[in-house]
Amino acid sequence: MTKHKELAEKVLSHVGGAGNVYQAWHCVTRLRFNLTNKDNVDIEAIKQIDGVLGAQFSGDQFQVIIGNKVADVYAELEPLVENEGGGKNDQKSGKSGVISSVMDFISGVFTPILPALAGAGLLKGFLALFVTVGWMTNTGDTYAVLNAIGDSVFYFLPFFLAVSTARKVKTNEYLALIVAGTMMYPTFIDAANGLTDQTSFTLFNLSFISIPVLSYASSVIPIILSVLLLKYVYNGVKKVVPSVISLMFSPLLTFLIVLPITLWIIGPLGSNLGEGLSTVFVWLFDVAGPVAGLLLGGLMPLVIMTGMHYAFVPIAIQNINSSGTDTFLQPMMFISNLAQSGAAFGVAVRSRNKALKQLAASSGISAMIGITEPAMYGVNMKLKKPFIYAMLSSGVLGAFAGWYGFKAFALGGLVGVFSIPVFADPSGAVGAIVVAVLLFVLSLVIPFVLVLVLGFKDIPEENDSTPVVENKKEIVASGKEKAINSPLKGELVPLKDLSDPTFAQEIMGKGVAIEPTENRIIAPISGEVMVLPDSQHAIGIKGDEGEEILIHIGIDTVSLKGEHFKAFVQVGDRIEVGELLITFDREAIKEAGFQTVTMIIVTNTPDYLDVLPMNESGLIFEGEQLLTIIR
């Protein structure tokens, strides 16, 4: 059995098996799942699999971070899901939030076509670079042929999106291609380009149905909306057409309904919506470029961690289609990715841990290419300070890029060293590529120097038995880590911001707080219930590896004497990670005049080198990694 197949089988087993997989795909670094029942996921077991860098829920999408080999692992996973009957259930459990559903949909539509966009975009970038350095002219036959190859995927983008959207919403791909083909038909394209005198089209001699003349070449939103309409119309038609003639008449009736509506209403609406979104982002960077660059450049790692960068892809494509440039997505990702690389290289030089040095060097190379998750999850976030240095550096350089007007002239896929050509101006102007090279160097060097000069708390090697004195207690550093999952869903709150000084001053120990958005507490680790007062407002757990976790629901809620709380376990019970522990009524607690912010504290903090929150702000999901404790 190959290593990739073994990894795929283990991941599939711990997500609940193929029958629990509603849909599976992958992006550049992550396996992505829509699951029928997310409660069947053993997230802690998945994180312990050799070859897995991390795992998390992003909304209702479950992500397993693999890194560079994700395509190989997915190639082994896909037949396992299909052969065992996964993905057949059209009903997912639970209700997805609007934002979560939109993010999941966009990533599912664009991820499959990224290789085509990346290859074609990079070719166009190299052509622009060759013109800039004088190796080629933009008037020769060679340029014309190669430009046609690079431009084809963008010009005929509605065809690619028709297929990926149809697959995502589970409708007939070939019917979706008919929709795209109609939108791209020469009758309409020629009219839009002024090659004919036609200014509009009237359908069925009905004067109020006036189809405007538009070119849908390179468009994004119109075809996606049209395929969504196709799905529901086609499903509805099949229900009323007798099965004996459905093969012919269901598609026919679907076309007669969907395509007029598409050309008359949805296409123009989607086109205007796309142009509007593009105009907003272009205006934002034109008017407040430094501020926009500072925020987006600095926060890009957090955007990538949640997968939200996929939401920007259609806007970036629309920008390139409308104005010929991308002013925000690729420029900011370019700076941010390289900053993560530079920070990781700094760790590789400064750390005395041989294993960490090797990991930092290899993940730094990956981040420089454009794959940042190994560096972010495996090195920089784990040490915390390098991650902060990288974000600060990319924020400052992002502000400069926004002020200067740094932009990409094509969509280049992985944004890193090999995407430098997409920042070359096709007109041959040298300034753009010079700034790209300058930002490349600074994005690597600044966080690298910050890590070397300001340092970080290193992780001792496992065989280093040197005693470390912390809080007047002698502990032995091993470098081993233990993940603590989030016991509830909500908004992260730093302990220092709490009104209760006992928690704010970390007297009880290090940890983090969460303002809950749901009414239940699950086990963040496996172990034994050690403390559960009659008021049921708090619970203490001792984990299998000696970690002691206190979950305290609300501040001063002991005064409620158990009202609005219900425990499902008792002292001495054995619990498993993810098991339901307590439910509570947060609205009733608030009405009673108490805060519901919930503290998750490692009460034996002195037994560890450090207790590190994965994040100190933002949304956290139930079962997502919350803390890392380092022994």
XYZ file of C-alpha atoms in Angstrom:
631
model
C 0.000 0.000 0.000
C 1.369 3.427 -0.932
C 1.893 6.050 1.727
C -0.653 8.347 0.068
C -3.310 5.646 -0.038
C -2.718 4.783 3.599
C -3.076 8.447 4.523
C -6.280 8.749 2.466
C -7.786 5.670 4.115
C -6.992 6.925 7.616
C -8.476 10.356 6.938
C -11.599 8.831 5.396
C -12.013 6.512 8.352
C -11.832 9.358 10.884
C -14.251 11.632 9.018
C -16.888 8.953 9.479
C -16.270 6.825 6.404
C -17.317 7.289 2.791
C -20.993 7.180 3.708
C -20.551 10.360 5.745
C -18.948 12.250 2.850
C -21.452 14.332 0.931
C -18.758 15.888 -1.254
C -14.952 15.881 -1.330
C -12.428 17.898 -3.302
C -9.097 19.573 -2.733
C -7.350 22.898 -3.202
C -3.631 23.564 -3.269
C -2.928 22.303 0.250
C -6.150 20.954 1.785
C -8.608 18.134 1.452
C -12.062 19.676 1.737
C -15.189 17.802 2.807
C -18.896 18.461 3.040
C -20.133 15.904 5.537
C -23.532 14.455 6.263
C -22.874 14.476 10.011
C -19.931 16.475 11.330
C -20.324 14.878 14.763
C -18.832 11.690 13.290
C -15.472 13.407 12.752
C -12.616 12.453 15.071
C -10.650 15.649 14.547
C -8.040 14.829 17.185
C -7.236 11.469 15.576
C -6.917 13.120 12.164
C -4.404 15.643 13.511
C -2.247 12.781 14.796
C -2.011 11.072 11.371
C 1.483 11.174 9.923
C 1.365 13.517 6.933
C -1.476 15.711 8.248
C -0.447 19.258 9.174
C -3.748 20.195 10.753
C -7.518 19.853 10.572
C -10.337 22.286 11.186
C -13.931 23.154 10.483
C -14.363 26.307 8.437
C -18.066 26.927 8.692
C -19.658 23.634 7.745
C -16.742 22.626 5.549
C -14.172 20.275 7.080
C -10.589 20.836 5.986
C -7.611 18.508 6.375
C -4.347 20.330 5.735
C -1.907 18.101 3.848
C 0.481 20.471 2.088
C 2.296 19.876 -1.172
C 1.148 16.252 -1.609
C -2.570 16.965 -1.348
C -3.250 16.143 -5.015
C -1.611 12.720 -4.609
C -3.608 11.987 -1.470
C -6.841 13.119 -3.117
C -6.128 10.859 -6.097
C -6.222 7.932 -3.656
C -9.178 9.306 -1.701
C -11.509 9.954 -4.628
C -12.052 6.322 -5.697
C -12.517 5.293 -2.057
C -15.369 7.766 -1.687
C -16.969 6.835 -5.009
C -16.578 3.068 -4.701
C -17.967 2.919 -1.184
C -20.991 5.013 -2.034
C -19.940 8.279 -0.427
C -21.389 11.478 -1.659
C -24.728 9.966 -2.628
C -26.749 11.607 0.074
C -28.199 14.877 -1.115
C -29.088 16.005 2.377
C -26.502 17.409 4.728
C -27.250 17.470 8.403
C -27.708 20.749 10.187
C -28.210 24.217 8.828
C -25.346 26.161 7.320
C -24.951 29.862 7.886
C -25.285 32.105 4.856
C -21.625 33.151 4.838
C -20.462 29.583 5.432
C -22.594 28.283 2.572
C -21.408 30.991 0.168
C -17.748 30.361 1.037
C -18.183 26.634 0.624
C -19.928 27.094 -2.726
C -17.319 29.474 -4.143
C -14.378 27.288 -3.140
C -16.129 24.233 -4.585
C -16.691 26.006 -7.917
C -13.244 27.541 -8.365
C -10.924 24.928 -6.870
C -11.314 22.389 -9.735
C -10.395 24.940 -12.410
C -7.412 26.458 -10.594
C -4.825 24.327 -12.454
C -6.123 25.626 -15.794
C -6.207 29.218 -14.544
C -2.755 28.892 -12.994
C -1.064 27.412 -16.047
C -2.655 29.807 -18.513
C -2.116 32.832 -16.289
C 1.524 32.024 -15.735
C 2.061 31.646 -19.492
C 0.582 35.118 -20.035
C 2.828 36.404 -17.265
C 5.951 34.993 -18.889
C 4.931 36.492 -22.218
C 4.649 39.911 -20.586
C 8.030 39.390 -18.915
C 9.681 38.378 -22.200
C 8.303 41.523 -23.859
C 9.558 43.642 -20.954
C 13.145 42.306 -21.143
C 13.152 42.441 -24.940
C 13.241 38.710 -25.669
C 10.015 38.877 -27.672
C 7.760 41.423 -29.343
C 4.022 41.521 -28.849
C 3.413 41.721 -32.594
C 5.022 38.478 -33.799
C 3.381 35.174 -34.716
C 4.962 33.309 -31.802
C 3.514 35.787 -29.338
C 0.107 35.548 -31.018
C 0.000 31.745 -30.768
C 1.266 31.562 -27.180
C -1.041 34.386 -26.110
C -4.001 32.486 -27.604
C -3.039 29.451 -25.501
C -2.746 31.532 -22.352
C -5.860 33.584 -23.021
C -8.146 30.710 -23.991
C -9.162 29.654 -20.478
C -10.038 33.245 -19.554
C -11.951 34.015 -22.744
C -13.947 30.778 -22.533
C -14.191 30.869 -18.739
C -18.007 30.393 -18.784
C -17.486 26.865 -20.169
C -15.102 25.915 -17.367
C -17.349 27.424 -14.709
C -20.396 25.717 -16.216
C -18.819 22.310 -15.571
C -17.463 23.043 -12.086
C -20.704 24.707 -10.973
C -22.799 21.830 -12.331
C -20.636 19.369 -10.418
C -20.909 21.408 -7.243
C -24.706 21.670 -7.356
C -25.078 18.152 -8.783
C -26.820 18.823 -12.082
C -26.139 17.698 -15.646
C -22.785 19.106 -16.830
C -23.653 18.874 -20.518
C -26.833 20.869 -20.099
C -24.753 23.464 -18.257
C -22.372 23.576 -21.236
C -25.342 24.341 -23.494
C -26.109 27.358 -21.322
C -22.490 28.539 -21.589
C -22.428 27.820 -25.315
C -25.536 29.914 -25.894
C -24.116 32.826 -23.912
C -20.870 32.623 -25.920
C -22.528 32.096 -29.304
C -21.072 34.295 -32.105
C -24.476 35.926 -32.757
C -24.290 37.622 -29.359
C -20.502 38.035 -29.184
C -20.309 39.668 -32.614
C -23.150 42.033 -31.788
C -21.492 42.983 -28.489
C -18.194 43.640 -30.298
C -19.914 45.900 -32.841
C -19.429 43.538 -35.781
C -23.156 43.656 -36.558
C -25.809 46.369 -36.345
C -27.894 44.444 -33.800
C -28.433 46.410 -30.578
C -30.914 44.067 -28.889
C -32.970 40.924 -29.521
C -36.719 40.490 -29.154
C -38.008 37.032 -28.285
C -41.341 35.512 -29.409
C -42.336 38.913 -30.841
C -42.904 40.095 -27.286
C -41.694 43.665 -27.126
C -41.149 43.612 -23.356
C -38.629 40.750 -23.701
C -35.660 42.738 -24.924
C -32.397 40.815 -24.702
C -29.496 43.269 -24.372
C -26.315 42.875 -26.390
C -23.557 41.766 -24.021
C -20.309 39.813 -24.276
C -20.021 37.101 -21.663
C -16.427 36.249 -22.570
C -14.346 35.971 -19.359
C -17.441 36.580 -17.222
C -17.963 34.784 -13.922
C -21.203 35.544 -12.113
C -23.693 35.210 -15.029
C -22.882 31.567 -15.795
C -22.836 30.569 -12.123
C -26.280 32.057 -11.519
C -27.588 30.514 -14.745
C -26.423 27.006 -13.790
C -28.088 27.388 -10.407
C -31.333 28.229 -12.227
C -30.767 25.270 -14.550
C -30.517 22.865 -11.630
C -33.893 23.763 -10.159
C -35.748 24.088 -13.450
C -34.383 20.783 -14.769
C -35.272 18.955 -11.551
C -38.763 20.450 -11.636
C -39.357 19.604 -15.290
C -38.272 15.987 -14.803
C -40.913 15.594 -12.115
C -43.780 16.506 -14.453
C -42.603 15.029 -17.790
C -43.484 11.332 -18.237
C -40.396 9.143 -17.910
C -40.914 7.565 -21.355
C -40.231 10.885 -23.105
C -38.152 12.591 -20.387
C -34.805 11.989 -22.110
C -35.760 14.290 -24.983
C -38.379 16.656 -23.647
C -36.981 17.442 -20.189
C -33.825 19.061 -21.643
C -35.879 20.779 -24.366
C -38.326 22.366 -21.935
C -35.464 23.269 -19.597
C -33.659 25.117 -22.406
C -36.811 26.990 -23.401
C -37.259 28.188 -19.826
C -33.688 28.725 -18.634
C -31.982 30.278 -21.656
C -34.461 33.103 -22.360
C -34.424 34.022 -18.657
C -30.626 33.838 -18.677
C -30.192 36.096 -21.709
C -32.941 38.491 -20.682
C -32.513 38.825 -16.892
C -29.831 36.721 -15.187
C -26.975 37.415 -17.596
C -27.300 41.221 -17.495
C -27.939 41.133 -13.739
C -24.868 38.978 -13.085
C -22.750 41.091 -15.404
C -23.756 44.290 -13.616
C -23.186 42.687 -10.221
C -19.701 41.543 -11.211
C -18.788 44.948 -12.589
C -20.159 46.595 -9.452
C -18.054 44.450 -7.118
C -15.008 45.046 -9.293
C -15.616 48.794 -9.254
C -15.881 48.824 -5.444
C -12.519 47.105 -4.933
C -10.792 49.189 -7.601
C -12.224 52.339 -5.988
C -11.130 51.181 -2.530
C -7.513 50.742 -3.607
C -7.579 53.950 -5.657
C -8.965 56.084 -2.818
C -7.460 54.410 0.258
C -4.707 52.232 -1.202
C -2.311 52.346 1.782
C -5.045 51.581 4.325
C -6.577 48.826 2.184
C -3.142 47.346 1.550
C -2.229 47.505 5.245
C -5.387 45.658 6.303
C -5.579 43.085 3.531
C -1.830 42.473 3.412
C -1.530 42.100 7.168
C -4.634 39.971 7.621
C -4.170 37.790 4.536
C -2.826 34.799 6.557
C -6.058 34.750 8.566
C -8.074 35.032 5.347
C -6.164 32.072 3.872
C -6.569 30.018 7.051
C -10.356 30.260 6.792
C -10.358 29.687 3.028
C -12.017 33.060 2.489
C -9.510 34.010 -0.214
C -11.589 31.945 -2.626
C -14.370 34.497 -2.214
C -12.058 37.082 -3.792
C -11.201 34.966 -6.852
C -14.291 35.872 -8.928
C -13.752 39.568 -8.114
C -10.089 39.335 -9.144
C -11.087 37.665 -12.415
C -13.703 40.357 -13.016
C -11.080 43.050 -12.341
C -8.735 41.526 -14.919
C -11.635 41.235 -17.360
C -12.767 44.836 -16.808
C -9.554 46.776 -16.312
C -6.828 44.317 -17.264
C -5.343 44.187 -13.759
C -5.842 42.661 -10.318
C -5.099 45.340 -7.743
C -5.727 43.479 -4.509
C -5.819 39.667 -4.347
C -2.570 38.520 -5.953
C -0.487 41.545 -4.886
C -1.459 41.051 -1.232
C -1.091 37.251 -1.348
C 2.320 37.663 -3.008
C 3.586 39.816 -0.131
C 1.917 37.751 2.606
C 3.085 34.362 1.328
C 6.672 35.523 1.013
C 6.558 37.053 4.496
C 5.545 33.671 5.928
C 8.447 32.165 3.989
C 10.923 34.707 5.345
C 9.772 34.142 8.929
C 10.123 30.369 8.521
C 13.642 30.784 7.128
C 14.457 32.931 10.171
C 13.304 30.092 12.431
C 15.445 27.647 10.436
C 18.535 29.770 11.112
C 17.885 30.675 14.752
C 16.327 27.521 16.198
C 18.568 24.961 17.895
C 16.015 22.199 17.430
C 17.272 20.122 14.491
C 13.839 18.764 13.579
C 12.311 22.238 13.739
C 15.162 23.698 11.662
C 14.539 21.108 8.953
C 10.776 21.670 9.002
C 11.195 25.449 8.906
C 13.591 25.291 5.946
C 11.395 22.972 3.862
C 8.157 24.795 4.686
C 9.868 28.118 3.969
C 10.632 26.894 0.457
C 6.998 25.789 0.026
C 5.733 29.186 1.204
C 8.087 30.950 -1.201
C 6.476 28.958 -4.009
C 3.016 29.907 -2.746
C 1.984 27.048 -0.437
C 1.974 28.655 2.999
C 0.111 26.199 5.231
C 3.177 24.098 6.209
C 5.015 27.259 7.292
C 1.990 28.822 8.996
C 0.693 25.769 10.851
C 3.885 23.799 11.287
C 6.276 26.581 12.276
C 5.181 30.226 12.551
C 1.846 29.859 14.353
C 3.294 27.198 16.602
C 5.981 29.647 17.779
C 3.581 32.606 17.623
C 6.113 35.444 17.357
C 7.337 34.555 13.827
C 3.702 34.549 12.701
C 3.208 38.022 14.173
C 6.410 39.310 12.556
C 5.264 37.990 9.179
C 1.863 39.672 9.508
C 3.408 42.983 10.558
C 5.847 42.866 7.650
C 3.188 42.028 5.077
C 0.925 44.749 6.488
C 3.578 47.445 6.088
C 4.594 46.252 2.615
C 0.921 45.901 1.685
C 0.433 49.554 2.584
C 3.332 50.478 0.298
C 1.930 48.302 -2.501
C -1.494 49.917 -2.122
C 0.057 53.391 -2.224
C 2.178 52.591 -5.285
C -0.594 50.794 -7.170
C 1.156 47.424 -7.383
C -0.955 45.139 -9.571
C -1.049 41.827 -11.404
C -1.814 41.690 -15.120
C -2.891 38.017 -15.214
C -4.133 35.328 -12.842
C -1.166 33.162 -11.901
C -2.306 30.338 -9.610
C 0.225 29.761 -6.814
C 1.303 33.227 -5.724
C 5.014 33.202 -4.963
C 8.380 33.348 -6.655
C 7.113 31.738 -9.861
C 4.256 34.218 -10.138
C 6.574 37.218 -10.494
C 5.944 37.250 -14.286
C 2.227 38.030 -13.786
C 3.261 41.412 -12.384
C 5.074 42.313 -15.611
C 3.284 44.956 -17.681
C 2.327 43.515 -21.124
C 3.095 46.906 -22.651
C 6.756 46.361 -21.856
C 7.085 49.057 -19.150
C 9.939 48.096 -16.810
C 8.707 49.769 -13.596
C 6.131 47.119 -12.707
C 8.549 44.171 -12.741
C 11.192 46.170 -10.830
C 8.691 46.845 -8.016
C 7.676 43.169 -8.037
C 11.299 42.070 -7.544
C 11.805 44.704 -4.838
C 8.722 43.540 -2.936
C 9.817 39.935 -3.371
C 13.150 40.690 -1.675
C 11.698 42.875 1.095
C 8.876 40.432 1.866
C 11.459 37.720 2.503
C 14.127 39.792 4.219
C 12.137 41.934 6.694
C 10.425 39.075 8.626
C 13.640 37.030 8.366
C 15.580 39.811 10.106
C 12.829 40.385 12.684
C 12.893 36.712 13.658
C 16.682 36.708 13.938
C 16.855 39.944 15.947
C 13.752 39.742 18.149
C 13.691 35.958 18.487
C 11.043 33.577 19.798
C 10.666 30.890 22.457
C 12.402 27.905 20.916
C 11.149 24.346 21.287
C 13.855 22.160 22.891
C 14.638 18.852 21.266
C 12.987 15.771 22.729
C 16.295 14.346 23.935
C 17.191 17.604 25.695
C 16.713 16.857 29.383
C 17.950 20.262 30.580
C 15.649 21.369 33.390
C 13.710 24.540 32.671
C 12.661 26.629 35.658
C 9.305 28.307 35.219
C 7.044 29.685 37.936
C 9.503 28.361 40.518
C 8.774 24.798 39.486
C 11.286 22.550 37.763
C 9.922 20.992 34.606
C 11.593 18.892 31.942
C 11.287 20.173 28.360
C 10.489 17.536 25.763
C 9.043 19.659 22.944
C 5.993 17.396 22.802
C 2.697 19.066 22.006
C -0.900 18.393 22.921
C -3.880 19.929 21.154
C -6.903 21.156 23.101
C -10.052 21.498 21.023
C -12.710 24.129 21.414
C -15.570 22.884 23.626
C -18.062 25.319 22.074
C -18.731 27.648 19.161
C -18.387 31.386 19.503
C -16.172 34.471 19.323
C -12.690 34.290 20.837
C -11.905 36.713 23.677
C -8.382 37.187 25.152
C -8.274 36.489 28.889
C -6.747 39.921 29.535
C -9.974 41.540 28.327
C -12.163 39.824 30.938
C -13.729 41.705 33.834
C -12.830 38.968 36.323
C -9.212 39.560 37.477
C -8.791 35.915 38.486
C -8.989 34.920 34.838
C -7.663 38.152 33.304
C -4.413 37.910 35.315
C -4.076 34.192 34.530
C -4.085 33.334 38.229
C -5.912 30.094 37.426
C -3.606 29.388 34.476
C -3.242 30.260 30.813
C -5.990 29.765 28.269
C -8.564 31.662 26.271
C -12.201 32.725 26.560
C -15.108 32.340 24.133
C -18.337 34.303 23.900
C -20.720 31.452 22.994
C -23.123 31.486 20.066
C -24.587 28.071 20.906
C -25.832 26.467 24.111
C -23.649 23.429 24.646
C -20.234 22.334 25.894
C -18.432 19.295 24.512
C -15.279 17.583 25.739
C -12.143 19.299 24.395
C -10.004 16.261 25.270
C -10.427 12.661 26.331
C -10.026 11.925 30.017
C -11.904 11.899 33.327
C -14.310 14.367 34.950
C -12.576 15.563 38.107
C -14.714 18.547 39.134
C -18.417 19.273 38.611
C -20.042 21.529 41.229
C -23.741 21.335 42.036
C -24.210 24.636 40.204
C -23.055 22.841 37.004
C -21.626 26.140 35.697
C -18.118 24.700 35.418
C -16.366 21.410 34.821
C -12.811 20.233 35.419
C -11.251 17.486 33.288
C -7.978 15.605 33.624
C -6.749 14.402 30.268
C -5.117 11.110 29.417
C -1.710 12.794 29.278
C -2.079 14.683 32.562
C -3.424 17.978 31.228
C -5.986 19.615 33.528
C -8.655 21.702 31.807
C -11.223 23.933 33.489
C -14.265 25.093 31.498
C -16.048 27.904 33.345
C -19.348 29.068 31.799
C -19.963 32.738 32.491
C -18.706 35.050 35.214
C -20.162 34.752 38.736
C -22.729 32.279 37.373
C -22.245 30.125 40.483
C -24.868 32.467 41.958
C -27.484 30.907 39.680
C -27.192 27.676 41.724
C -27.598 25.444 38.701
C -30.505 27.260 37.104
C -30.230 27.306 33.279
C -27.491 24.580 33.333
C -27.776 20.841 32.722
C -24.862 18.411 33.033
C -24.770 15.114 31.149
C -21.818 13.605 33.025
C -20.774 13.057 36.633
C -17.548 13.258 38.586
C -15.465 10.173 37.848
C -16.990 9.552 34.410
C -14.718 8.632 31.544
C -15.288 11.034 28.629
C -14.114 11.074 25.015
C -13.258 14.120 22.958
C -16.393 15.599 21.395
C -18.762 14.098 24.001
C -21.586 16.351 25.215
C -20.863 17.599 28.748
C -23.215 20.490 29.586
C -26.030 22.460 27.996
C -27.052 25.937 29.128
C -29.481 28.704 28.192
C -27.269 31.693 27.363
C -30.200 34.041 26.745
C -31.716 33.256 30.138
C -28.324 33.723 31.788
C -27.957 37.146 30.168
C -31.491 38.116 31.217
C -30.524 37.206 34.775
C -27.760 39.818 34.545
C -24.717 37.586 34.092
C -22.049 37.452 31.391
C -21.901 34.220 29.361
C -18.257 34.471 28.255
C -16.753 31.023 28.849
C -13.181 30.430 29.991
C -11.080 27.428 28.946
C -8.076 27.280 31.283
C -5.121 24.896 31.603
C -5.010 24.874 35.404
C -1.694 23.001 35.572
C 0.012 25.540 33.299
C 3.257 25.434 35.385
C 3.740 21.818 34.262
C 4.278 23.007 30.684
C 6.723 25.108 28.731
C 3.878 27.123 27.281
C 0.172 27.200 26.540
C -0.438 28.777 23.135
C -3.822 29.851 21.741
C -4.187 29.090 18.019
C -5.866 32.512 17.711
C -6.962 35.172 20.176
C -9.779 36.702 18.154
C -12.327 35.731 15.543
C -14.840 32.933 15.226
C -14.020 29.489 16.638
C -16.010 26.358 15.864
C -16.862 23.476 18.126
C -14.140 20.834 17.799
C -11.635 23.169 16.138
C -8.158 23.308 17.694
C -8.169 26.013 20.364
C -4.928 25.652 22.339
C -1.572 23.930 22.033
C 0.274 22.953 25.199
C 3.992 22.280 24.934
C 5.723 20.087 27.480
